[in-house]
XYZ file of C-alpha atoms in Angstrom:
153
model
C -2.505 4.963 15.946
C -3.715 5.073 12.401
C -7.465 5.256 11.984
C -7.266 1.947 10.087
C -5.717 0.287 13.144
C -8.494 1.649 15.356
C -11.069 0.396 12.829
C -9.600 -3.106 12.636
C -9.119 -3.568 16.383
C -12.649 -2.306 17.091
C -13.998 -4.657 14.413
C -12.048 -7.610 15.812
C -13.470 -6.942 19.271
C -16.944 -6.611 17.748
C -16.522 -10.035 16.146
C -16.411 -11.596 19.620
C -20.189 -11.333 19.899
C -23.422 -10.349 18.227
C -24.262 -7.325 20.387
C -23.598 -4.096 18.471
C -23.608 -1.980 21.638
C -20.942 -4.107 23.301
C -18.933 -4.119 20.088
C -19.174 -0.332 19.897
C -18.169 0.103 23.531
C -15.193 -2.208 23.029
C -14.177 -0.196 19.961
C -14.135 3.106 21.867
C -12.247 1.623 24.828
C -9.695 0.050 22.491
C -9.087 3.487 20.954
C -7.948 4.876 24.305
C -5.671 1.891 24.903
C -4.128 1.931 21.428
C -3.352 5.640 21.633
C -1.066 4.811 24.557
C 1.278 2.913 22.229
C 3.952 5.055 20.602
C 3.057 5.609 16.955
C 3.316 7.882 13.918
C -0.043 8.773 12.424
C 1.172 11.970 10.733
C 3.392 10.506 7.983
C 0.497 9.053 5.988
C -1.455 12.299 6.127
C -5.136 13.060 6.427
C -6.082 11.967 2.894
C -4.090 8.750 3.139
C -5.784 7.856 6.397
C -9.209 8.704 4.963
C -8.574 6.443 1.958
C -7.404 3.530 4.128
C -10.424 3.867 6.419
C -12.885 4.147 3.529
C -11.579 0.913 2.017
C -11.567 -0.814 5.420
C -15.115 0.249 6.322
C -16.428 -0.771 2.902
C -14.718 -4.169 3.092
C -16.006 -4.903 6.600
C -19.549 -3.738 5.798
C -19.641 -5.845 2.624
C -18.374 -9.015 4.290
C -19.990 -8.781 7.740
C -22.977 -6.568 6.962
C -23.422 -2.857 7.642
C -25.440 -3.477 10.805
C -23.167 -6.136 12.293
C -21.380 -5.957 15.637
C -18.109 -6.113 13.671
C -18.913 -3.008 11.648
C -20.282 -1.229 14.735
C -17.125 -2.038 16.702
C -14.938 -0.824 13.862
C -16.837 2.437 13.400
C -16.818 3.068 17.149
C -13.079 2.426 17.164
C -12.518 5.333 14.777
C -15.252 7.575 16.212
C -12.943 9.425 18.650
C -10.712 10.453 15.734
C -13.636 12.280 14.127
C -12.813 15.258 16.347
C -9.289 15.307 14.899
C -10.692 15.001 11.363
C -13.097 17.899 11.950
C -10.250 20.019 13.280
C -8.170 19.231 10.157
C -11.102 19.962 7.836
C -11.462 23.371 9.499
C -7.723 23.895 8.912
C -7.002 24.297 12.609
C -3.940 22.912 14.336
C -5.374 23.137 17.847
C -8.768 23.031 19.449
C -10.802 21.704 22.344
C -10.776 17.914 22.135
C -13.111 15.674 24.133
C -11.381 12.295 23.968
C -8.777 11.972 26.765
C -6.030 10.364 24.681
C -6.162 13.369 22.333
C -5.372 15.885 25.053
C -1.933 17.319 24.414
C 0.531 18.190 27.123
C 0.950 21.934 27.458
C 3.774 23.129 25.220
C 4.406 19.679 23.776
C 2.269 19.415 20.631
C 2.148 15.881 19.299
C 2.493 14.174 22.670
C -0.189 12.271 24.502
C -1.119 12.497 28.166
C 0.045 8.901 28.660
C 2.357 6.492 26.875
C 3.055 2.867 27.556
C 6.767 2.002 27.766
C 8.435 0.643 24.667
C 9.441 1.751 21.197
C 7.145 3.453 18.712
C 5.508 1.241 16.096
C 6.951 2.075 12.646
C 4.200 3.343 10.345
C 4.988 0.799 7.605
C 4.672 -2.076 10.062
C 1.413 -0.659 11.410
C -0.091 -0.309 7.923
C 0.973 -3.831 6.926
C -0.384 -5.426 10.112
C -3.646 -3.468 9.936
C -4.243 -4.372 6.292
C -3.478 -8.042 7.002
C -5.816 -8.057 10.010
C -8.558 -6.350 7.990
C -8.161 -8.936 5.224
C -8.342 -11.767 7.783
C -11.519 -10.293 9.275
C -13.043 -9.999 5.802
C -12.195 -13.628 4.998
C -13.784 -14.700 8.294
C -16.885 -12.630 7.531
C -17.158 -14.061 4.030
C -16.848 -17.625 5.334
C -19.418 -16.968 8.033
C -21.935 -15.576 5.540
C -21.377 -18.515 3.171
C -21.834 -21.007 6.007
C -24.964 -19.168 7.152
C -26.472 -19.166 3.655
C -25.895 -22.925 3.365
C -27.689 -23.557 6.655
C -30.592 -21.217 5.826
C -31.321 -21.567 2.083
């Protein structure tokens, strides 16, 4: 999945409570589950993904707060992909990867060790849904902060 999708799903799970540790754990677990869905995260490219994530992280941190469970869940959701990003920054196409859903099958680069049945998610649909979900989370965060400031002047 796109890093933005991992960010948004982790953030959404983090919004279920106030505990940053639980939000972070949920974000990492969701990463493993989402990677089982057929997807195309190559078309957008490394820079495109970095730009989408930077905007998403900034938006969530500004609306929910940088130390919130939402932001922690979102950051933890993308954390496993940092090993892929480091590999790309070093201009390597292969390397030892720690996160199980990143392990490639021998001789089948680009495949995952597990896939759930069903069609791949088209990249355009994934981007649109992730951006819409991120916007919805930001609206919810903004409303929550406004409501909180009214109650505690």
